[in-house]
Short mmCIF file of C-alpha atoms and ligand atoms in Angstrom, two decimals:
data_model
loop_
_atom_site.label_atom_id
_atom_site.label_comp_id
_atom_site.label_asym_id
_atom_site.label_seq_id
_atom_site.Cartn_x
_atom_site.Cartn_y
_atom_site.Cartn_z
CA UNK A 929 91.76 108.70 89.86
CA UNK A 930 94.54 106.32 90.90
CA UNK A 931 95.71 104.01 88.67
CA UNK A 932 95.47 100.21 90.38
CA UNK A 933 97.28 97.71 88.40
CA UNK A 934 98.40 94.27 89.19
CA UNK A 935 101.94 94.88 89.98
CA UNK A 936 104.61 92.56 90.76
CA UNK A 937 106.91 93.12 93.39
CA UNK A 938 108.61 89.78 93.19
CA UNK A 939 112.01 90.55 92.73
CA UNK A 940 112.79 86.89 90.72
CA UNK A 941 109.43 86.08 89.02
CA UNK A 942 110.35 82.24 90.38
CA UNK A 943 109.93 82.85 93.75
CA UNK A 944 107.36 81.91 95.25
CA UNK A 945 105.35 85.13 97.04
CA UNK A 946 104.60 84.59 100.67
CA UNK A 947 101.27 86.75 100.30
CA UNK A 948 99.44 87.91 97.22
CA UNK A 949 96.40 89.51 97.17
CA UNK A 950 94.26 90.06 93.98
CA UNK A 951 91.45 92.66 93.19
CA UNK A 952 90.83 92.39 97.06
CA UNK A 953 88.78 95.33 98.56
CA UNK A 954 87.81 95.83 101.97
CA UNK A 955 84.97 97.03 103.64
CA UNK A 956 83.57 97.99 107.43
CA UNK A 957 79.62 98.29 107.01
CA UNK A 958 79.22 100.39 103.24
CA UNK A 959 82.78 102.28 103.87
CA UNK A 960 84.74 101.19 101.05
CA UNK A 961 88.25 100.93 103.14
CA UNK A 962 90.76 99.11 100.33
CA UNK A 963 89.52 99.12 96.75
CA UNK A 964 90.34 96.12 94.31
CA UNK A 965 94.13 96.14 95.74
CA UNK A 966 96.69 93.80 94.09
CA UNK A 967 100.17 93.02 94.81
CA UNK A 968 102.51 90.07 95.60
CA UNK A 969 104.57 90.15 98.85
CA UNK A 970 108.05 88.12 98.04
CA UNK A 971 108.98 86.04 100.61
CA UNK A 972 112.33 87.33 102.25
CA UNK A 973 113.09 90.78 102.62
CA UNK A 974 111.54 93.97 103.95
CA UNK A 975 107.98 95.08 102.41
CA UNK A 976 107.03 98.48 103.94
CA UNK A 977 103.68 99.66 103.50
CA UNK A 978 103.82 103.50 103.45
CA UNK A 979 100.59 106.39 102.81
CA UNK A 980 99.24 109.17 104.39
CA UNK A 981 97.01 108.38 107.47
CA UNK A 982 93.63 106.93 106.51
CA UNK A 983 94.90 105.12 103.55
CA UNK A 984 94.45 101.95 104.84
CA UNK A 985 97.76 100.47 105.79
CA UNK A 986 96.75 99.44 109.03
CA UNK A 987 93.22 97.96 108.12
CA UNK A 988 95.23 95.91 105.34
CA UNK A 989 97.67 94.97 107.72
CA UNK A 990 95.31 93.58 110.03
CA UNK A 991 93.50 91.60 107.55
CA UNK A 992 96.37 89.62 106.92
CA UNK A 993 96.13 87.71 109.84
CA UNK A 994 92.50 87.86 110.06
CA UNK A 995 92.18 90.75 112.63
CA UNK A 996 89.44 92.61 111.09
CA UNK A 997 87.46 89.53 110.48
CA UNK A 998 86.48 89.90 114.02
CA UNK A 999 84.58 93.14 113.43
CA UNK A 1000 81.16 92.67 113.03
CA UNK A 1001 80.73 95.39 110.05
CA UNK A 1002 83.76 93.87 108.19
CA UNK A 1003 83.19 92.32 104.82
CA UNK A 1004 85.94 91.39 102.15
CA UNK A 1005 85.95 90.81 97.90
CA UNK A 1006 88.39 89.13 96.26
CA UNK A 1007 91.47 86.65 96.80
CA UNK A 1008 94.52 86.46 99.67
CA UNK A 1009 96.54 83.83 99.58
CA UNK A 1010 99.08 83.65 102.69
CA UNK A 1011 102.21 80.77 102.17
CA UNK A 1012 100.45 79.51 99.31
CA UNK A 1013 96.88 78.69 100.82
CA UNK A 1014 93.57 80.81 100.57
CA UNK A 1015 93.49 83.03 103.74
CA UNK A 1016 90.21 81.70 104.88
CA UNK A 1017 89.33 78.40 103.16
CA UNK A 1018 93.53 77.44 103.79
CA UNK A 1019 92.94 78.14 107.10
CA UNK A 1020 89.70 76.75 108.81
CA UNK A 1021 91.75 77.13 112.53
CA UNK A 1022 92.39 80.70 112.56
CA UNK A 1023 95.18 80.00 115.67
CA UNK A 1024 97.48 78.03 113.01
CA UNK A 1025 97.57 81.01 110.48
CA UNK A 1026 98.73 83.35 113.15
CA UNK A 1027 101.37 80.64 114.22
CA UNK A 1028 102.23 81.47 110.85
CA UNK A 1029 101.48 85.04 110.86
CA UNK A 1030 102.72 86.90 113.83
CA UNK A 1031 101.89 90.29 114.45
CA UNK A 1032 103.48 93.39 116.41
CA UNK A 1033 101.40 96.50 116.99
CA UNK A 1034 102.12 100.37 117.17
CA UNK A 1035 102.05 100.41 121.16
CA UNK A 1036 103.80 97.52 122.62
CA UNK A 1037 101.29 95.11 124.60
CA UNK A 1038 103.47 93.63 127.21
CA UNK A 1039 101.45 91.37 129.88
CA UNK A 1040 101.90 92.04 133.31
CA UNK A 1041 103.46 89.03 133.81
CA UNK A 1042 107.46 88.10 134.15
CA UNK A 1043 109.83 88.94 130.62
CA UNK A 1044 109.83 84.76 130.76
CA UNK A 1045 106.35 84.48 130.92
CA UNK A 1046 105.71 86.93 128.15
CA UNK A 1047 107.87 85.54 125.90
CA UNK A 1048 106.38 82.41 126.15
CA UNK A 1049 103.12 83.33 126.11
CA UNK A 1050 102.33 81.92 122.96
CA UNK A 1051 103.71 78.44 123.83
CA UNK A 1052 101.99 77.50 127.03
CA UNK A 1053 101.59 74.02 125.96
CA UNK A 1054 102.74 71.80 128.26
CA UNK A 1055 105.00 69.80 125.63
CA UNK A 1056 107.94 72.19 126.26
CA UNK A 1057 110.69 70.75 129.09
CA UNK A 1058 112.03 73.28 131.46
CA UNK A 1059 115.08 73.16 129.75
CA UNK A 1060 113.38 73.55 126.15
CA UNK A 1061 111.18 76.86 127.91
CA UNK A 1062 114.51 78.30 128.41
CA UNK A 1063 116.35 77.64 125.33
CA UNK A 1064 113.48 79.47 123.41
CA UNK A 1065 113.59 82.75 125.81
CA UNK A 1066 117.08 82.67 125.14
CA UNK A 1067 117.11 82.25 121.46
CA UNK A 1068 114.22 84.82 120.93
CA UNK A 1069 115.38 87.53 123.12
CA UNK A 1070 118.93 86.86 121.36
CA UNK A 1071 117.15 87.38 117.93
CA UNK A 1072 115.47 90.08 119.00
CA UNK A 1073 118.03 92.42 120.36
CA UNK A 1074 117.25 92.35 124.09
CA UNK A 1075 118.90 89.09 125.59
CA UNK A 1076 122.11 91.42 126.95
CA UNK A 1077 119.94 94.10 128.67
CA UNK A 1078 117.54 91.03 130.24
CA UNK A 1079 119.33 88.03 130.66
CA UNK A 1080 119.76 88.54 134.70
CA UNK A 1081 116.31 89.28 135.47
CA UNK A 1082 114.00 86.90 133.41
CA UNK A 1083 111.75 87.03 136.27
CA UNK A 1084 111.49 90.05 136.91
CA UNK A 1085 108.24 92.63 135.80
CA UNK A 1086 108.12 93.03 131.93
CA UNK A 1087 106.38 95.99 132.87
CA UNK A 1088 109.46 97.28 134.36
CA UNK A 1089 111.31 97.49 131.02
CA UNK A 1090 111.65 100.62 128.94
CA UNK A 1091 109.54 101.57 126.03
CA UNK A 1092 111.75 100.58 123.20
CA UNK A 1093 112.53 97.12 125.60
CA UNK A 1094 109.05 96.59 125.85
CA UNK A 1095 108.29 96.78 121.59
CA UNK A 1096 111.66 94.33 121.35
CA UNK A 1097 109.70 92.30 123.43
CA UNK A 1098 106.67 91.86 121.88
CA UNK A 1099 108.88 91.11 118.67
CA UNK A 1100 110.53 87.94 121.14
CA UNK A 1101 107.02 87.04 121.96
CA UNK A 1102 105.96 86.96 118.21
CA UNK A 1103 109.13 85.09 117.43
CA UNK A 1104 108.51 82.26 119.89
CA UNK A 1105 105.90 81.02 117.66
CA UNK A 1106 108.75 80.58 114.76
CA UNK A 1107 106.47 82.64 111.94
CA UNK A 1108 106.93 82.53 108.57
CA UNK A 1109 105.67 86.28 108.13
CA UNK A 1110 106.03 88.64 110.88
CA UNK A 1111 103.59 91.90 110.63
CA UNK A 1112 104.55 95.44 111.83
CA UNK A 1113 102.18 97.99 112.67
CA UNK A 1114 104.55 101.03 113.15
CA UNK A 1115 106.74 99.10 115.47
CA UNK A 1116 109.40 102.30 116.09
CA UNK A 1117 106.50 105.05 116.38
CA UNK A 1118 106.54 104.81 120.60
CA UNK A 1119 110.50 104.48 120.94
CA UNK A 1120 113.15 107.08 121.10
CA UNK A 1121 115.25 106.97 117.99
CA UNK A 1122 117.85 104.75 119.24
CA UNK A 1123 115.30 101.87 119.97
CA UNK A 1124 114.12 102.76 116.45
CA UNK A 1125 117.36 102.14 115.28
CA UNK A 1126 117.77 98.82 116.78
CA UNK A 1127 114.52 97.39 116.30
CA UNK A 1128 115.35 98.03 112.19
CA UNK A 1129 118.84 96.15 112.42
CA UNK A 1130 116.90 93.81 114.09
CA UNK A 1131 114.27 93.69 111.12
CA UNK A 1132 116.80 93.39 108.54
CA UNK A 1133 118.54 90.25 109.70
CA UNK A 1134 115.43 88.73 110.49
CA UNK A 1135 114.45 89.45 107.07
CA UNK A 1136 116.71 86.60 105.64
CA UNK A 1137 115.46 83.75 107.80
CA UNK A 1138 111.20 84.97 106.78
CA UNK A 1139 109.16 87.87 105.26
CA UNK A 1140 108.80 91.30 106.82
CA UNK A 1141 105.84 93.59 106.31
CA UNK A 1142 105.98 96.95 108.07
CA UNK A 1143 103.60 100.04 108.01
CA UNK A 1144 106.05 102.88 108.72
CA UNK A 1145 105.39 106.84 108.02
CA UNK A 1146 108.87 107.24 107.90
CA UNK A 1147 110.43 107.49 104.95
CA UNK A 1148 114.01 107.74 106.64
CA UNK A 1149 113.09 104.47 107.57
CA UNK A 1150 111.57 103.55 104.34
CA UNK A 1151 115.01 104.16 102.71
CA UNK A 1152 116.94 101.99 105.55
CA UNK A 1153 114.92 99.29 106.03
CA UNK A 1154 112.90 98.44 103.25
CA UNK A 1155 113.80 95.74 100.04
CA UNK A 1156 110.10 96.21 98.96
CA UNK A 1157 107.83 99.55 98.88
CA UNK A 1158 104.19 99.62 98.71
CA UNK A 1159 102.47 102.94 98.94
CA UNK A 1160 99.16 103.28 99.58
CA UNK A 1161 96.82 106.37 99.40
CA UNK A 1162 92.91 106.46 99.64
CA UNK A 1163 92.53 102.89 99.68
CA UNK A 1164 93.97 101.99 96.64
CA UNK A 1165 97.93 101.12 95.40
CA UNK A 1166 99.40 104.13 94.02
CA UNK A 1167 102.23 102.16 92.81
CA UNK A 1168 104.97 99.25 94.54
CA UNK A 1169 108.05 97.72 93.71
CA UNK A 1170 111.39 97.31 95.18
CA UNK A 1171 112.65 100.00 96.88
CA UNK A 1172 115.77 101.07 94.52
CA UNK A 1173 113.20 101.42 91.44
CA UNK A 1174 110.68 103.30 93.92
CA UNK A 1175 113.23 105.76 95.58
CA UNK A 1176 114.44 106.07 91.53
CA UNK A 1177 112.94 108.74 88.95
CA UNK A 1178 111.70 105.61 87.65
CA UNK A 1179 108.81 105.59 90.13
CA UNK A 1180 105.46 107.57 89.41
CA UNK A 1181 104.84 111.34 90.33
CA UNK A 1182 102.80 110.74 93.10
CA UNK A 1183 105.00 108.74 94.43
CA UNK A 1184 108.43 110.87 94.23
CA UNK A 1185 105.81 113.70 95.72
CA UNK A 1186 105.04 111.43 98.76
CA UNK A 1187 108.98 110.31 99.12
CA UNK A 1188 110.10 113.81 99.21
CA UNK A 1189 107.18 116.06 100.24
CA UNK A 1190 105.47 113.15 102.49
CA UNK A 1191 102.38 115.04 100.91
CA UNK A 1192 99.80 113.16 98.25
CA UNK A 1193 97.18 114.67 96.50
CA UNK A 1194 95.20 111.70 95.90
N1 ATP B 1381 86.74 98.97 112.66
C1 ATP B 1381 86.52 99.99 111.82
N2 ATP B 1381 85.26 100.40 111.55
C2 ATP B 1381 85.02 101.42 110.68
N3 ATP B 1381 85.99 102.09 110.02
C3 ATP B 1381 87.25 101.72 110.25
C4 ATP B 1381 87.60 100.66 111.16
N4 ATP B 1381 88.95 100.53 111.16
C5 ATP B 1381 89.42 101.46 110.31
N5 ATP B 1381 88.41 102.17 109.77
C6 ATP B 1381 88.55 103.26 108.79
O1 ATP B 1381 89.32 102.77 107.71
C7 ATP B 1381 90.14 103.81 107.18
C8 ATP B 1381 91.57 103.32 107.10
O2 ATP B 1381 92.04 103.13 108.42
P1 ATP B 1381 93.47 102.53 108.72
O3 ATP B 1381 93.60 102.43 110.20
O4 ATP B 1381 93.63 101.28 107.95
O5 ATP B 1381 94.43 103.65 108.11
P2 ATP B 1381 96.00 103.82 108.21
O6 ATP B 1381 96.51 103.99 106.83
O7 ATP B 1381 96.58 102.73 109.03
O8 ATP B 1381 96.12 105.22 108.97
P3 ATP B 1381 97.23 105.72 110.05
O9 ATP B 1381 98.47 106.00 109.26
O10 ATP B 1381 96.62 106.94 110.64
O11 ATP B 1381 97.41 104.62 111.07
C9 ATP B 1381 89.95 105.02 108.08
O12 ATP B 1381 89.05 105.90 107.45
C10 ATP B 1381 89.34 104.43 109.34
O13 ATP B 1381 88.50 105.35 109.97
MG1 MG B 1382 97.49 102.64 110.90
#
């Protein structure tokens, strides 16, 4: 049986944490998914969730911007806050928590539409000038890596772009809509390791200017990228903390297992 405590990732016990989620569990019909799962996302840095597949990473993930709310079976205990408001009472329009809460998923979903036009997607209000519209491709395809390799052919296909263009994309797209937390679904799993490599550079700056949470299964990765670990297994926290103490014979058994084998027992 895993031990689930209440543990405290927040680096300065100040700071404010941009999610925290208390004795929440998760299920879809009477599949418990996430059992009474607490933990306290701080707001700037890199949190990686990490766990064998099944664990959950992805299902708590996607509750987080209120994904799985949309599935019929899906029912939910306990508390969320998100930037300091209840994740369903704080947020009676669900659109203004993902302004808040942007999301990027394992396969990049690129329209079929122009790299402009998906970029912007988000922000098809009319209030934006011309000028405005293309100050904010610019600035988000700058921040995310890909202005250099796109900058002459805005207009063209975004369909046309490579794989690991394509996932820097979608992370443009999300940052149009100036997040405060930006969700990762296995962003590097469908690029070559090169794309992989950018797309975590990119990560870590962003991760000074708002919070980061990535599901990875890499624990290469893990070890780059991540200020914050949280590993999951079987629906419940094996342990998290930052990523020094975690990688560190400080950290559990299970957890040095899963860091060095990738293997858990749970
Ligand atoms: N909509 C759904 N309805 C029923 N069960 C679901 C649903 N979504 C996920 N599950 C189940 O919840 C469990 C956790 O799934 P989840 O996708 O969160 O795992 P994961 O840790 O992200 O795994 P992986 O590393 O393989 O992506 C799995 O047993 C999965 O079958
Ligand atoms: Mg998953």
């Amino acid at each position: 049986m895993l031990q689930n405590t209440h543990l405290q990732i927040v680096s300065d016990q100040t700071e404010t944490a941009a999610i925290s989620m208390k004795n929440f569990s998760a299920y879809f019909g009477e599949a418990c998914i996430l059992s009474d799962v607490s933990f306290d996302v701080p707001s700037r840095g890199v949190t990686c969730l990490i766990g064998p597949s099944g664990a959950g990473k992805s299902t708590l993930l996607r509750t987080l911007n209120r994904i799985n709310g949309e599935t019929q079976t899906a029912s939910f205990t306990g508390e969320v806050d998100v930037l300091g408001k209840p994740l369903i009472e704080g947020y009676p329009d669900v659109t203004i928590l993902r302004r808040k809460v942007g999301m990027v998923f394992q396969s990049p979903c690129v329209f079929p539409r122009s790299i402009s036009e998906n970029v912007l997607f988000g922000r098809r209000d009319k209030k934006l000038s011309k000028t405005e519209r293309r100050t904010l491709v610019e600035t988000c395809l700058k921040d995310a890596g890909l202005w250099s390799e796109v900058s002459k052919r805005l207009d063209k296909p975004a369909l046309n772009l490579s794989l690991g263009q394509q996932q820097r994309l979608c992370i443009a797209r999300a940052l149009a809509m100036t997040p405060d937390i930006l969700l990762l679904d296995e962003p590097t799993a469908s690029v070559d390791p090169v794309s992989a490599r950018v797309i975590e550079d990119l990560l870590t700056r962003l991760s000074s200017k708002m919070t980061i949470v990535m599901v990875t299964h890499n624990i290469a990765q893990t070890k780059r990228v991540a200020d914050h670990v949280v590993f999951l297994c079987d629906g419940q926290i094996v342990e998290a903390g930052a990523k020094t103490d975690m990688f560190s014979r400080r950290s559990c058994d299970k957890t040095r297992t899963y860091l060095t084998e990738e293997f858990c027992d749970c």
